[in-house]
Amino acid sequence: MMLSALASVTWRQWRLHKLRTLLTLVGISIGVSVTFAVRTANLTLIGSLSSTIERLAGKSTLQVVAGEAGFPEEVWDVVRDTPGVKLSAPVIEVLANTAFEDGGNLLIVGEDTLGEQGLREFQFDEDSTELSDPLVYLAQPDSIIVSRVFAEKHNLNEGDKLPLFTSNGRKEFTVRGVFKPTGIGEVFGGQIAAMDVFSMQVVFNRGRNFDRIDLMNDPGVTVDELQANLRERLKAYPAVEVERPTARGKGIENAVSAMSLGMSVASFIALLVGLFIIFNTFSISVNQRWKEIGILRALGVERGNVQRMFLGEAAVMGLIGSALGIFIGYYLAIGASRLMGDIAALVYGYISTEEPPIFRADYAVSAFLIGVSASVIAAWLPARAASRLDPARALHNIETRQRESVLGKFRLASGIVLVAAGWACIRFVPITYGVMWQFLYIVVITGGLLLLLPKLSELTARALRPLMDRVFGSEGVLAVDAMIAAPRRTSATVGALMIGLMFVFSIAAYVRSYQSTVSRWMTRMINSDLIVTSSDMARSRTYHFSEDLAARVARLPGIKRVENARITFIPYADDSIGLVAIDMDGWFDRVNNVVEDANEDRARELVTTGEGILVARNFAIRFGLGTGDRVQVNTPTGIFDRPIAGIIEDYTTEKGTLFLDRELYKRFWQDPAVDMIEVNLLAGVDREAFKRELQREIRGEHRAFIYTNSEYKQWVMDLINGFFMLNYMQLAIAVLVAALGILNTLIISVAERKRELGVLRALGGLRGQVRKLILLEATAIAIIGVVTGAIAGAFNTYFLVRTAAMMIGGWAIPFEFPLWMIGAALPVAISIALAAAWWPARRAVGLNIVEAIGYE
C-alpha cells in the first residue's frame, strides 16, 4: 500500500515535469545506444571479415599460410604428399583495380583449376557456373571468370574483354564464364572473379610463391591429427603455419584492435556524461520536492521508503531509457559498421562485405543492465539526501543547508589527494605495453576533479562576478549569484559539461600532438622528391608494383636515384609486426641523425651489408629489446636472425616495425614486390614538372598514385584524420550530451526559481530582463564548464600522450595542449548553451506573476 502511494507521487512528478523526464530518458538512451552500437558494429565488422575468409576458403578444413609475402611452391609438394590430405589447392588473392572508366576494386582469386574441384563452390558446378568451354579457360593465360553481379554491372558476356591493372601494367583478360552470386560469389558484394593461380603468379608478380594452400582432410583422419602431421612435415619452413580458416579471423581482430578500442571509448564518454544528466535531474528533483518529502516523512513514511521511491523512479527510467537505447543502438550500428569498415579498409587494408548488424542477445542484455545500473547509481546520492531530510527543517532552503557538505574540507582534501595520486601514477609508474588497467589513472584523476568541482565552480563564478557586473549589469550579477547559491545544481550541470569538454579538449589536443609528432617525423625521415604508391589506402596487402616499373622510372631524365620499398606485416610473438624493406644505402644518404642508442656510421655499415637491422622505438619498447639484442623471425626460407644495429623513431604501425635492406628481404622472403617507389631528383629539376612527365609516361598502363613530397605528407595527414574519425564521433557525442545537461538544468532552474522570478517581475523587472537573466546564467555555466573542462582536459591529454599512446602503440608523444583551443571553444560552448537556454528562457518570460509569487 505504501509503495503504491509513493509510486503515485512519482507518477505525478513525471506528469508535471514531462520535459525533464524526457531529457533524462534521452540521456540514458544515448549512453546505452552508443554502448550497444559500438559492440554490435565491432562484432559485425569482425564477423563480416571472418565470413569473407570462410567463404573464400570454401569447404577447406585447414589452411597453410605464412604472412602476406606467401611461401614457395615446394611447400605445396610437401602438403600433397602428406597422408590424410584429400584435396589441396594453392591460392593467390589480389584486390585489383579495373581499367573501366568508373574504376572499382575487383577481388581476384587464383585457384588451381585442375586440382581443387570440390573445394570451391564456383568450380565447374553446372548449378552455379556458366562455363561453356573449360579447356579454353585452362589453356589461355588471359582467361578469367567473373560473378554474375559484376558481369551485369559492366555488361560483360562470355568472350568480352575485361581490362585490369596488373603488376606488369594494364592488360586485357577474356571473360570465359560467369558464376552465380552464391557462396564465394557473395563476397565483396559480388565484386569477385577467378583466374588460374599460375597465371596470377606472372601477372601479379608473385614469382614462384603462393599466398596460401586450402586443403580438406580425408574422412579417416581428424583435422587435429592432420594439422599436427603437417606442422611436423613443414618444420623446414618456419614461417609456414597450419591453421583452421576461422583462426585467420582472430588475426584480423588483433589488427583492428586499436580501432575497436577507440569506439569503446566513445561509448564510455556517452555513458559517463549521461550519468551526470541523471544525477543532476534527481538532485534537483529532491530540491523541488523538499516540502512534499517533508510531509511524507511527517506522516510516518520511513527513510528507507523515501530512498526506495527515488531509486525505484531511477530504475524505471533506466528500464525505459535502456530499452529505447537498445532499439536505437541497433540501427546506429549500421552507420558505425560502415564507418569502421571504411577505416579498416583505409588504414589496415581489409575490405569487408557489407552486412546487416549482428544482434547478440548477451550484448543487448549487458548494455540494458549497464543503463539500468548507471541510472540507479547516479540517483543513489540524491535518494540518500532525500531520505535524510529532517521534516522539522523542511521549510528551510535545502541548497543553503547542504552547502557545507558539498564544499566541505574533507571533500576538498579527498579530491586533491585523488588528483595528485592519479598524476603521480602517470608521471612515475612504469608504463606497461598493452595493459588496460592503466586507464584507472585517469579515472582516479577524474574522480578527484568531480569532488573538487563544486569548489572550482564557486571560485570560477566568484571570479566571473565582477566581469558579469561590468558588462551585463544587475542581470549578470543575479545570474552568477544564482549559481553560487545553488552549488549542487550548478556543479552537476558543470560536471556534465566538464566531462564533455574534457574529452573535446584532450582528444583534440592528442590528435594535434600526434599530428605534430608525425609531421616532425616525416620531415626527418620522408624527404624524397616524389613518392609513387600502389594504393590510395595506407597500404595494399595484395596489389604491388614490379621492379620493372621502378627501373622504367629510373631511366627518365632528371633522376638522381630511385629506391624501392616493400611494406608488409609478418607474424611475430603470437601477433604481427610491420616490416619495411628499402634500399638502405640510399635511405641513409637521405636522413641524418635518426639512429638512437648507437653510432650511426656503424649502424649504416651493419644494415647496408645485411648484417643488422633497425627497429622502431615502439617495437623495442613493446618487446623489451635494445641495441645489440638479436631479433629472430620465421621466414618462408628459414630463420631470419639479425642483431639490432640501432633504434629509430617511427610511426608506421602501432604494432612495431623492422627496417632492413631490400636485398636481404628478397633473399629470405623470396618476394620481389614493390609497394612504394621513392624518387630523388637531380638538383634544379622541378618537382611538379617532373610529376606531370611521370604521369604522362605511365598513364593508362599502371594504377599508380604519384605525390610530391608535400602532397604525400598531406595525404598521410588525411589518413590520420580518417583514422581519428572515431575520435571526432566522441567529440560530437560529448557535446550533444553536455548540451542536454545544460538544457535540463536551466529548465529545472526556471521551475525551481519560479517564485523568485515572479517577485522580480512584480518589482518592475521587464520580460527582456528575465530572458537576459536566464541566458546569462547559461553563459556563465558555459564559461565555468570551459574553465573546468580545460583543467580536466589538460590532465587527460597528459594521460593520453604519456600512458595511453605508450600502452596501445608504444609511442612517446610530446605533450601539447594549445591554449588557443580554449579560446576557440568558448564561443562555441556559449552558443550551445544559449541555444539550450532558449526554451527555458521562453518559459521564464511567460510566467504568470500572481501564480509565480504564490508558488512554493
CSV table of C-alpha atoms in Angstrom, one decimal, residues 24 34 68 116 119 128 305 355 412 446 461 556 579 587 654 752 799 831:
chain,number,residue,atom,x,y,z
A,24,THR,CA,16.6,12.2,-18.6
A,34,VAL,CA,26.2,4.1,-28.2
A,68,GLU,CA,51.5,-11.5,-46.6
A,116,GLU,CA,40.8,-28.2,-56.4
A,119,LEU,CA,36.8,-27.1,-52.5
A,128,SER,CA,26.3,-22.4,-60.1
A,305,ASN,CA,10.8,4.0,1.7
A,355,GLU,CA,26.2,-7.0,-43.9
A,412,LEU,CA,38.3,19.1,-1.0
A,446,THR,CA,38.5,12.4,-12.9
A,461,ALA,CA,31.8,32.0,-10.5
A,556,LEU,CA,63.7,9.1,-67.1
A,579,LEU,CA,58.4,-4.7,-41.9
A,587,TRP,CA,67.9,5.8,-47.3
A,654,GLU,CA,51.3,0.7,-33.6
A,752,GLU,CA,12.8,26.0,-9.0
A,799,PHE,CA,47.4,10.7,-19.8
A,831,SER,CA,26.4,29.3,-28.4
